[in-house]
Coordinates of C-alpha atoms in Angstrom, one line a residue:
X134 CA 390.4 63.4 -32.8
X135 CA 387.1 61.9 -33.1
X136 CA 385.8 59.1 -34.4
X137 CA 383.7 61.0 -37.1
X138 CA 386.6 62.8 -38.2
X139 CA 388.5 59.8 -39.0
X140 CA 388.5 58.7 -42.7
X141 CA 387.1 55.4 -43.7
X142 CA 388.0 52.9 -46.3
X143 CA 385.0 50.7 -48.6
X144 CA 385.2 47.2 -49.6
X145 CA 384.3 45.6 -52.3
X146 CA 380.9 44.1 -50.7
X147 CA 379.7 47.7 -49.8
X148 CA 380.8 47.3 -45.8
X149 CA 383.6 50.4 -44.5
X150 CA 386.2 50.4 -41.9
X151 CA 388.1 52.9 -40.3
X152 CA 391.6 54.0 -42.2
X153 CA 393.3 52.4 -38.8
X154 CA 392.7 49.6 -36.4
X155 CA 393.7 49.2 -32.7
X156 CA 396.0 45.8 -33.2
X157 CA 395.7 43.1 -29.8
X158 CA 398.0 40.7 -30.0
X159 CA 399.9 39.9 -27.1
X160 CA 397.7 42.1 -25.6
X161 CA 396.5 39.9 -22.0
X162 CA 395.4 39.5 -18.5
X163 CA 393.2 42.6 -19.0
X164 CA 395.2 44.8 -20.9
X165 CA 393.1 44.0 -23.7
X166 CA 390.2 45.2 -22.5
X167 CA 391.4 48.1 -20.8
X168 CA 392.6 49.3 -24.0
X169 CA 390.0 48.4 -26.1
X170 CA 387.3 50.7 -23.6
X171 CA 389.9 53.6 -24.2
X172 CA 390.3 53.1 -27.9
X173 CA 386.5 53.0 -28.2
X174 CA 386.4 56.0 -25.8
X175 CA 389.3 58.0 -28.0
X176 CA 386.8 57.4 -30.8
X177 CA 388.5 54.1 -32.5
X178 CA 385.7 52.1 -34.4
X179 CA 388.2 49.5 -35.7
X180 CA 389.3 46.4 -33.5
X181 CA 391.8 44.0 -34.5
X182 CA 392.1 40.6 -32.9
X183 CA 392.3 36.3 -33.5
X184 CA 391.3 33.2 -31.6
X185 CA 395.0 32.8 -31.3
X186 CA 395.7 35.8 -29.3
X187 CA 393.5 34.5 -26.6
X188 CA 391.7 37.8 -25.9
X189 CA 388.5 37.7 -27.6
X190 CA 386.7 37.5 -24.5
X191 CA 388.2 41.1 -23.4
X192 CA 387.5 42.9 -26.8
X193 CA 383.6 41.5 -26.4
X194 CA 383.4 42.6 -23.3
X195 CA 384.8 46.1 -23.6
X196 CA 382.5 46.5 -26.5
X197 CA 379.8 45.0 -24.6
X198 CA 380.5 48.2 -22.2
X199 CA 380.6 50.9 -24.1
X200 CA 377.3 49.7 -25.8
X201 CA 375.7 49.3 -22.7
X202 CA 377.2 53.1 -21.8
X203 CA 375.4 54.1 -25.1
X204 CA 378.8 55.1 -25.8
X205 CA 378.1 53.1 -29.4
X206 CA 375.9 50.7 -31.0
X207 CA 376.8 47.3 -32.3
X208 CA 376.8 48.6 -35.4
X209 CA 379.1 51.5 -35.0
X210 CA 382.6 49.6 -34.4
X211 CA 383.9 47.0 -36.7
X212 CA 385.5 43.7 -35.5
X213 CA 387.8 41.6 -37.3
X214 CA 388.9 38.1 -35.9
X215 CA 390.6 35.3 -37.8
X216 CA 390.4 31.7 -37.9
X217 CA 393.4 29.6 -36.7
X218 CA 395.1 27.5 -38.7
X219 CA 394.1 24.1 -36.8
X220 CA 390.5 24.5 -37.1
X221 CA 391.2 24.4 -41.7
X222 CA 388.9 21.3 -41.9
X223 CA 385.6 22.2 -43.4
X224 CA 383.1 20.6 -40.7
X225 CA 385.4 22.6 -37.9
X226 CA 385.2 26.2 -39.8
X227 CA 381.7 26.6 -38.5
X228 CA 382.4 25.1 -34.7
X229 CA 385.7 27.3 -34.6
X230 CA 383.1 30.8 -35.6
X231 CA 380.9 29.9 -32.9
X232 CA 383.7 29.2 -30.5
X233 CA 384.8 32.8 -31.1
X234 CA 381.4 33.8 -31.0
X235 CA 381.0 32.4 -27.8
X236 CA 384.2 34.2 -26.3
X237 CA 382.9 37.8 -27.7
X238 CA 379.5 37.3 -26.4
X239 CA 378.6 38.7 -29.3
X240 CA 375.9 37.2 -32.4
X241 CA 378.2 38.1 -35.5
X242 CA 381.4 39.6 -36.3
X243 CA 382.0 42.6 -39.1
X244 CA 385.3 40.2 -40.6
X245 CA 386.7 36.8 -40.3
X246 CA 389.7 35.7 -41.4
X247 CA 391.5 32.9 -43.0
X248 CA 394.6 33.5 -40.6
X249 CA 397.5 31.5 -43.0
X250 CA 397.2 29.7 -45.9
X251 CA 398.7 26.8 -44.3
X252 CA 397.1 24.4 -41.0
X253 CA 397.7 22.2 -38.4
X254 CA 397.0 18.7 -37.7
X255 CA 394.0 19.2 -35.2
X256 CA 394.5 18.1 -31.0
X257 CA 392.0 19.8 -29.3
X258 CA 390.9 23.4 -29.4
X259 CA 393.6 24.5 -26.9
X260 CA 396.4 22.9 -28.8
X261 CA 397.5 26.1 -31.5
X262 CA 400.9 24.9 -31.8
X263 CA 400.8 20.6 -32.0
X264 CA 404.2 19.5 -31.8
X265 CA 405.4 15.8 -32.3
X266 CA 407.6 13.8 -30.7
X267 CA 410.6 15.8 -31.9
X268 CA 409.2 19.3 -31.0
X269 CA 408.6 19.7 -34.6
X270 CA 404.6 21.9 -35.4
X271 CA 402.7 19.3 -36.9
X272 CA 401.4 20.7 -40.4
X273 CA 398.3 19.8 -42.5
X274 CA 397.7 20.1 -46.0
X275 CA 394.4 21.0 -46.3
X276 CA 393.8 23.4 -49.5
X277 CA 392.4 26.7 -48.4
X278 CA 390.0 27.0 -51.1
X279 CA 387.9 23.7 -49.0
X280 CA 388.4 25.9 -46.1
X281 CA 387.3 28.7 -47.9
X282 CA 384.2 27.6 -49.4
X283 CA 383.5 26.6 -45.2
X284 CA 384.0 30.6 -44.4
X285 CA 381.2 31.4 -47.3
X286 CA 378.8 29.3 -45.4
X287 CA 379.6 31.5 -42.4
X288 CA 378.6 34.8 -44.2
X289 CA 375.4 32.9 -45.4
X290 CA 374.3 31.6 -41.9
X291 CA 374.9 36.0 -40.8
X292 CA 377.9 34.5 -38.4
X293 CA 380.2 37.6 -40.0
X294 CA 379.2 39.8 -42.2
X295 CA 382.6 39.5 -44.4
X296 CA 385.0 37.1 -45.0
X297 CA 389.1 37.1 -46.1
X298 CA 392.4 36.5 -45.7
X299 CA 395.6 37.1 -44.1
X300 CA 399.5 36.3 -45.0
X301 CA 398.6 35.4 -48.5
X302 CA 400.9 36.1 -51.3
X303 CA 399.9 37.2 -54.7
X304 CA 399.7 33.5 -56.3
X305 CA 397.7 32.3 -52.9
X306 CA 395.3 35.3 -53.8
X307 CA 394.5 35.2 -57.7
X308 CA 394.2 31.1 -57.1
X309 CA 391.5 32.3 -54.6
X310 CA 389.7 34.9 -56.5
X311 CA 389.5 32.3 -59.7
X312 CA 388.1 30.1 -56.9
X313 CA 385.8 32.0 -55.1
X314 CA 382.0 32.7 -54.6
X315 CA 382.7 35.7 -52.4
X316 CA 385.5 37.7 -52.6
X317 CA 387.9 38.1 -49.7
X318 CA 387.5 41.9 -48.5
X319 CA 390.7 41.9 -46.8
X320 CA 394.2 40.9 -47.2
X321 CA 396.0 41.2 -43.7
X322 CA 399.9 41.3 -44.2
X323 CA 402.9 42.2 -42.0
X324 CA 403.7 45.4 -43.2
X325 CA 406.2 48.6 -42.4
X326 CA 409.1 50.3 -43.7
X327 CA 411.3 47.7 -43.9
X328 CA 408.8 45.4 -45.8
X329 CA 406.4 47.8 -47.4
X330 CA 404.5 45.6 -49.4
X331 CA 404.1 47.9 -52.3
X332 CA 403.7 45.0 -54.8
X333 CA 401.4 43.0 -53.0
X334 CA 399.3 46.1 -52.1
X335 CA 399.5 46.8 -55.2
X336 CA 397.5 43.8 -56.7
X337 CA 395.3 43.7 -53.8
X338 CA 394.0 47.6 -55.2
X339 CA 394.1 46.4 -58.5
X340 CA 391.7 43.6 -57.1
X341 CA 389.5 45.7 -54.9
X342 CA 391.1 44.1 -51.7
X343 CA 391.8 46.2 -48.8
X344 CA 395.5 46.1 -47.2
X345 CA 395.7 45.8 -43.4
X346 CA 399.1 46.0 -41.6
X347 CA 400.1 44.0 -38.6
X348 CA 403.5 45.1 -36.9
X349 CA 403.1 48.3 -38.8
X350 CA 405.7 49.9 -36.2
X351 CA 408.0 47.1 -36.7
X352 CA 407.9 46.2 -32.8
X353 CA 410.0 48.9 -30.9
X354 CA 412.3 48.1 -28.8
X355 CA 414.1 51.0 -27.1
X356 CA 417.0 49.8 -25.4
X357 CA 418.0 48.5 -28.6
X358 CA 416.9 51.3 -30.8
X359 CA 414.8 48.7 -33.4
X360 CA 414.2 49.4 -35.8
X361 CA 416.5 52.1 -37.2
X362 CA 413.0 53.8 -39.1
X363 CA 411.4 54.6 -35.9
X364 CA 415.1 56.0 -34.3
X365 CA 416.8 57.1 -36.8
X366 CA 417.5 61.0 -36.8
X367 CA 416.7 61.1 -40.8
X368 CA 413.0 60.2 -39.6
X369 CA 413.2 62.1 -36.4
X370 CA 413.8 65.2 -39.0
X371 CA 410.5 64.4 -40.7
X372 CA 408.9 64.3 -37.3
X373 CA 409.9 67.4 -36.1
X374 CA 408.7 69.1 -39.4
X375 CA 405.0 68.2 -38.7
X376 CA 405.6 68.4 -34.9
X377 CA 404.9 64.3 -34.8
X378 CA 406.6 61.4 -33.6
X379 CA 408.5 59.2 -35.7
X380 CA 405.4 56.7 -34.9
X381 CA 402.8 59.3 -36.5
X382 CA 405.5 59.1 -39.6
X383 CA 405.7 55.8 -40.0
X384 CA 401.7 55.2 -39.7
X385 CA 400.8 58.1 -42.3
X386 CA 403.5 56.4 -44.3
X387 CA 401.6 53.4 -44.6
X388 CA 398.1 54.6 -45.1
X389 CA 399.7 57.1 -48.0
X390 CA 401.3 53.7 -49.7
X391 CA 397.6 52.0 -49.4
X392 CA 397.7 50.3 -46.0
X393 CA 395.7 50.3 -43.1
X394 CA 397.8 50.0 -40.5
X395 CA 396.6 47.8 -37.3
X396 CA 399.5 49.6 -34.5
X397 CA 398.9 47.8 -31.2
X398 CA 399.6 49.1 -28.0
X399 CA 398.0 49.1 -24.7
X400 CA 399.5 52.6 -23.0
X401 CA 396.5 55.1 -23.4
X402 CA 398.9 58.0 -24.8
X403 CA 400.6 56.0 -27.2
X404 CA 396.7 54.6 -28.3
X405 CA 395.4 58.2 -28.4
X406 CA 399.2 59.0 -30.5
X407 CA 398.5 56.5 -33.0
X408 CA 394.8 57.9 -34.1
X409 CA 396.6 61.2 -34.5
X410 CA 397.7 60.6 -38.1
X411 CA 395.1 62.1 -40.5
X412 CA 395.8 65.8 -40.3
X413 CA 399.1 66.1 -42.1
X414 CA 400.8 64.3 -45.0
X415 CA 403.9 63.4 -46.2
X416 CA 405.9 65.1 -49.1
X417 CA 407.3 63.3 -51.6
X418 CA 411.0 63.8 -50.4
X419 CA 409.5 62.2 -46.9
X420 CA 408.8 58.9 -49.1
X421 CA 412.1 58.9 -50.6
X422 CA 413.4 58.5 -47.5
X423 CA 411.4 55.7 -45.9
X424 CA 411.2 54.0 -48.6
X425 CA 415.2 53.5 -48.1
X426 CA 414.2 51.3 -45.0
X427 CA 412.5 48.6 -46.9
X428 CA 415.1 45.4 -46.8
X429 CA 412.2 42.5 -47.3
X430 CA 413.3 41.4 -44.0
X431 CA 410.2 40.1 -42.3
X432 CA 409.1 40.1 -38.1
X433 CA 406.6 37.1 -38.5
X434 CA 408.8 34.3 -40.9
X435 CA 406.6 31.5 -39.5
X436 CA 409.9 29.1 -40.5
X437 CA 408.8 26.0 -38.7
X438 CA 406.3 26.1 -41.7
X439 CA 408.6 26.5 -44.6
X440 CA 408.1 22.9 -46.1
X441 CA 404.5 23.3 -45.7
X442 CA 403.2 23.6 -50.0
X443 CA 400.8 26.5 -48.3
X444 CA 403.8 28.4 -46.9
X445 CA 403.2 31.7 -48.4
X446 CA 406.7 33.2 -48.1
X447 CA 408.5 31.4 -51.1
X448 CA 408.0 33.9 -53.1
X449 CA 409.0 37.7 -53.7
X450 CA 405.4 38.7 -53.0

């Protein structure tokens, strides 16, 4: 499926993604870029990555590639990156853009994000995790409105072109919108069967926020058959009927409950796979049945920051 065929989603500040993302994380040593020059050539115009992930480098130069193919322009692809959580303070928001500017190769980015709510105490750019003495993370309480109002600067000096957030709950979000000059485009969230979301996604619409999903395949893990929504035979039945993979399901499932799902992978036939989910849809009987997965149980609990007052998962949503 090309590129151009591929639906595309608006945000509130005029800008449009695709209606999926090729997600990066844990995605190394090459891999990255490999499958970033065969999402691009599959037609993907959506890339998904963080300063955390330690692969902005390969995404820039893969893009760099393919623009220098004439395979696309700058313009044509969209890249989000977010900001990690021990570079919060105000005077580092702008140093910690550049930084990742640096490791793209690139002048601006089409999205950063505020990657939590919560921060670190800061040790050095390398240090992501601090620990004390105890092994314990070491947690800051900087308020994200301060480093908000940081990330505006960054859409005013035309370092990204849009700003928002990512793992924010629904009181983290209306404090920010009361708060804000610019309004976050974006609300990235884990998000899949067995935490669809539906409420959150559902105040995100009603504020003109766009819903990205991370793990939006929960993580497969084949030897164990995890999770049950990508193996079980009930969804293996919906499959069949539109000659897809439980996979395809799940992601059409997502982007019909208002998500855009970010599915990461770096084997080229499960990449191409995963763009292959915009010429059927799902039946109402189809939704009845995944939405029987949804527990609330969560991939990504981030514990070790539980005590933090910026720790978003307190509450239902």
């Amino acid at each position: 499926m090309s590129a151009g065929k591929i639906p595309y989603v608006k945000h509130n500040n005029g800008t449009q993604i695709q209606a999926i993302g090729l997600g990066t994380y844990t995605s190394l040593g090459g891999d990255c870029e490999r499958a970033t020059l065969h999402a691009i050539d599959v037609g993907y115009r959506h890339i998904d990555t963080a300063f955390f992930y330690e692969n902005e480098n390969e995404v820039g130069a893969a893009v760099s590639k393919k623009i220098a193919e004439g395979v696309i322009k700058r313009e044509d692809i969209h890249i989000t990156t977010k900001l990690w959580c021990h570079f919060h303070e105000p005077e580092r928001v702008e140093y910690a853009c550049r930084k990742t500017l640096q490791n793209f190769g690139l002048e601006y980015v089409d999205l950063y994000l505020m990657h939590w709510p919560y921060s670190y105490v800061y040790r050095g750019d390398s240090e992501m995790m601090p620990t004390d003495a105890k092994g314990e993370v070491e947690l800051n309480d900087i308020d994200y409105l301060d480093t908000w109002r940081a990330m505006e600067k960054l859409v005013e000096l035309g370092l990204t072109k849009s700003i928002g957030v990512s793992n924010f709950n629904s009181e983290q979000l209306t404090r920010l919108l009361a708060n804000c000059k610019i309004k976050p485009i974006h609300n990235q969230i884990e998000c899949h069967p067995a935490l669809n979301q539906k409420k959150l996604i559902a105040l995100c619409k009603q504020h003109d926020i766009v819903v990205t999903a991370y793990c939006p395949l929960g993580r497969p893990d084949p030897a164990k058959k995890t999770p049950n929504y990508i193996y079980d035979a009930k969804v293996q039945a919906i499959g069949d009927k539109y000659k897809k993979s439980t996979a395809q399901v799940v992601l059409r499932y997502l982007i019909e409950i208002g998500a855009v799902p970010l599915p990461k992978s770096s084997n080229p036939k499960r990449i191409e796979e995963n763009f292959k989910v915009f010429d059927f849809k799902l039946d109402a009987a189809d939704h009845a049945i995944l939405d029987t997965y949804n527990t609330g149980e969560r991939l990504i609990p981030m514990e070790h920051a539980i005590k933090n007052k910026n720790y978003p998962f307190n509450i239902e949503f």
